Short mmCIF file of C-alpha atoms in Angstrom, two decimals:
data_model
loop_
_atom_site.label_atom_id
_atom_site.label_comp_id
_atom_site.label_asym_id
_atom_site.label_seq_id
_atom_site.Cartn_x
_atom_site.Cartn_y
_atom_site.Cartn_z
CA MET A 10 95.62 131.18 128.84
CA LEU A 11 97.14 133.73 125.33
CA THR A 12 100.18 131.81 125.14
CA ILE A 13 98.37 128.18 124.73
CA GLY A 14 95.91 129.70 121.99
CA TYR A 15 98.68 130.89 120.27
CA ALA A 16 101.20 128.16 120.30
CA THR A 17 98.37 126.61 119.11
CA LEU A 18 97.51 128.34 115.84
CA ALA A 19 101.36 128.73 115.60
CA LEU A 20 101.21 124.47 115.61
CA VAL A 21 97.94 124.10 113.03
CA LEU A 22 99.59 127.33 111.15
CA VAL A 23 102.84 124.71 111.02
CA LEU A 24 100.68 121.36 110.01
CA LEU A 25 98.99 124.16 106.80
CA VAL A 26 102.29 125.15 105.01
CA THR A 27 103.45 121.34 105.73
CA ALA A 28 100.51 119.77 104.24
CA ALA A 29 100.93 122.80 101.80
CA THR A 30 104.02 122.03 100.56
CA SER A 31 104.19 118.01 100.72
CA LEU A 32 100.79 118.98 97.64
CA TYR A 33 102.65 121.03 95.82
CA LEU A 34 105.89 118.71 95.14
CA GLU A 35 104.23 115.64 95.04
CA ARG A 36 102.06 117.50 92.39
CA LYS A 37 105.95 118.48 90.23
CA ARG A 38 106.80 115.02 90.76
CA LEU A 39 103.22 113.48 88.89
CA LEU A 40 104.38 115.98 86.47
CA ALA A 41 107.33 115.44 86.12
CA LEU A 42 106.21 111.62 85.63
CA ALA A 43 103.80 113.25 82.87
CA ASP A 44 106.66 114.03 80.95
CA SER A 45 107.53 111.32 80.57
CA VAL A 46 105.58 109.52 79.74
CA ALA A 47 103.99 112.31 77.15
CA LEU A 48 107.79 112.04 76.23
CA VAL A 49 107.56 108.44 75.35
CA GLY A 50 103.97 108.59 73.60
CA ALA A 51 105.21 111.11 71.16
CA GLU A 52 108.39 108.99 70.01
CA SER A 53 106.38 105.52 69.80
CA PHE A 54 106.52 105.41 66.20
CA SER A 55 108.34 102.93 63.91
CA LEU A 56 110.25 104.37 60.97
CA THR A 57 108.02 102.74 58.94
CA GLU A 58 105.58 105.01 59.88
CA VAL A 59 107.12 108.99 59.02
CA ILE A 60 105.23 110.80 56.59
CA ARG A 61 106.21 113.56 54.65
CA ASP A 62 104.70 116.72 53.74
CA GLY A 63 105.42 119.73 52.50
CA ASP A 64 107.01 120.29 55.72
CA GLY A 65 108.62 117.70 56.26
CA LEU A 66 108.88 114.98 58.13
CA HIS A 67 106.91 113.76 60.76
CA PRO A 68 106.01 110.98 62.43
CA ALA A 69 101.94 109.57 62.15
CA LEU A 70 101.10 109.21 65.71
CA THR A 71 98.08 106.99 66.77
CA ASP A 72 95.84 107.47 69.67
CA THR A 73 96.17 103.52 70.45
CA GLY A 74 99.53 103.43 69.82
CA VAL A 75 100.68 106.66 72.31
CA ALA A 76 98.82 104.85 74.87
CA ALA A 77 99.81 101.54 74.78
CA ALA A 78 103.80 102.67 75.06
CA SER A 79 102.65 105.02 77.75
CA ALA A 80 101.02 102.28 79.70
CA ARG A 81 103.89 100.29 78.97
CA PHE A 82 106.15 102.97 80.73
CA LEU A 83 104.39 103.03 83.40
CA ARG A 84 103.83 99.36 84.60
CA THR A 85 107.54 99.41 84.26
CA TYR A 86 108.27 103.07 86.09
CA SER A 87 109.40 101.81 89.94
CA GLY A 88 110.39 105.54 90.94
CA ASP A 89 109.27 108.54 93.38
CA SER A 90 107.14 107.83 96.14
CA LEU A 91 103.65 108.45 94.58
CA VAL A 92 101.13 106.08 95.02
CA SER A 93 98.58 104.48 93.28
CA VAL A 94 98.90 106.34 89.90
CA ARG A 95 96.77 105.84 87.10
CA LEU A 96 96.66 106.74 83.60
CA GLU A 97 93.69 108.38 82.86
CA HIS A 98 94.24 109.92 79.36
CA ALA A 99 96.96 108.76 76.65
CA ARG A 100 96.14 110.22 73.29
CA SER A 101 97.42 111.78 70.43
CA VAL A 102 96.40 116.23 70.30
CA ASP A 103 97.19 116.36 66.11
CA GLY A 104 99.40 113.03 64.90
CA ARG A 105 102.13 114.81 66.15
CA SER A 106 102.32 115.09 69.51
CA ALA A 107 100.77 112.97 71.91
CA ARG A 108 99.52 114.71 75.24
CA VAL A 109 99.11 112.46 78.40
CA THR A 110 97.39 112.52 81.51
CA LEU A 111 98.45 111.47 84.54
CA SER A 112 96.67 111.16 88.97
CA SER A 113 97.62 109.67 91.69
CA GLU A 114 97.15 110.03 95.48
CA TRP A 115 98.63 112.67 97.52
CA SER A 116 97.74 112.53 101.70
CA PRO A 117 98.97 114.96 104.12
CA PRO A 118 102.46 114.11 106.02
CA VAL A 119 100.52 114.48 109.13
CA LEU A 120 96.70 114.17 109.67
CA THR A 121 94.99 117.08 111.01
CA LEU A 122 91.21 118.57 111.26
CA PHE A 123 92.01 120.91 108.11
CA VAL A 124 93.46 119.27 105.63
CA PRO A 125 90.96 116.56 103.83
CA THR A 126 93.44 112.61 104.32
CA LEU A 127 93.00 111.77 101.12
CA LEU A 128 92.59 113.29 97.72
CA ARG A 129 93.46 112.27 93.74
CA ILE A 130 95.23 115.12 92.43
CA GLU A 131 96.53 114.81 88.32
CA ALA A 132 98.69 116.46 85.79
CA THR A 133 98.84 117.30 81.86
CA SER A 134 102.43 117.04 79.97
CA THR A 135 102.06 117.41 75.96
CA ALA A 136 105.45 116.20 74.24
CA ARG A 137 106.07 116.97 70.43
CA SER A 138 109.03 114.56 68.03
CA VAL A 139 110.41 116.54 65.36
CA PHE A 140 113.05 115.73 62.91
CA TRP A 141 115.44 118.40 62.61
#
């Protein structure tokens, strides 16, 4: 009887660790994609939109330009096993950097009673365009 109890406990522990590892890896994949999308958004300016001030040259990013470039990149993206990636927010924070928030659905590799069957995860990344 004790062996059955320990075997059940060990099985539950293995399933929980597997789910936690899967969630961690899925979050890292989503964060890497958010980094890429933020970089695309930060580079979404033309040379006519470059401003010269006391600090030198810098791009003038707009919320609509960042959002359009981010959405265009996500439409053409065909990468990892991320499920239902959604662009939550894409905007320019200060006119020089782009902040992007993505969300995705995660489900555990093995369905159990201890882990939710579907979970929405988010990742936010900021990228800045700099002239040297």
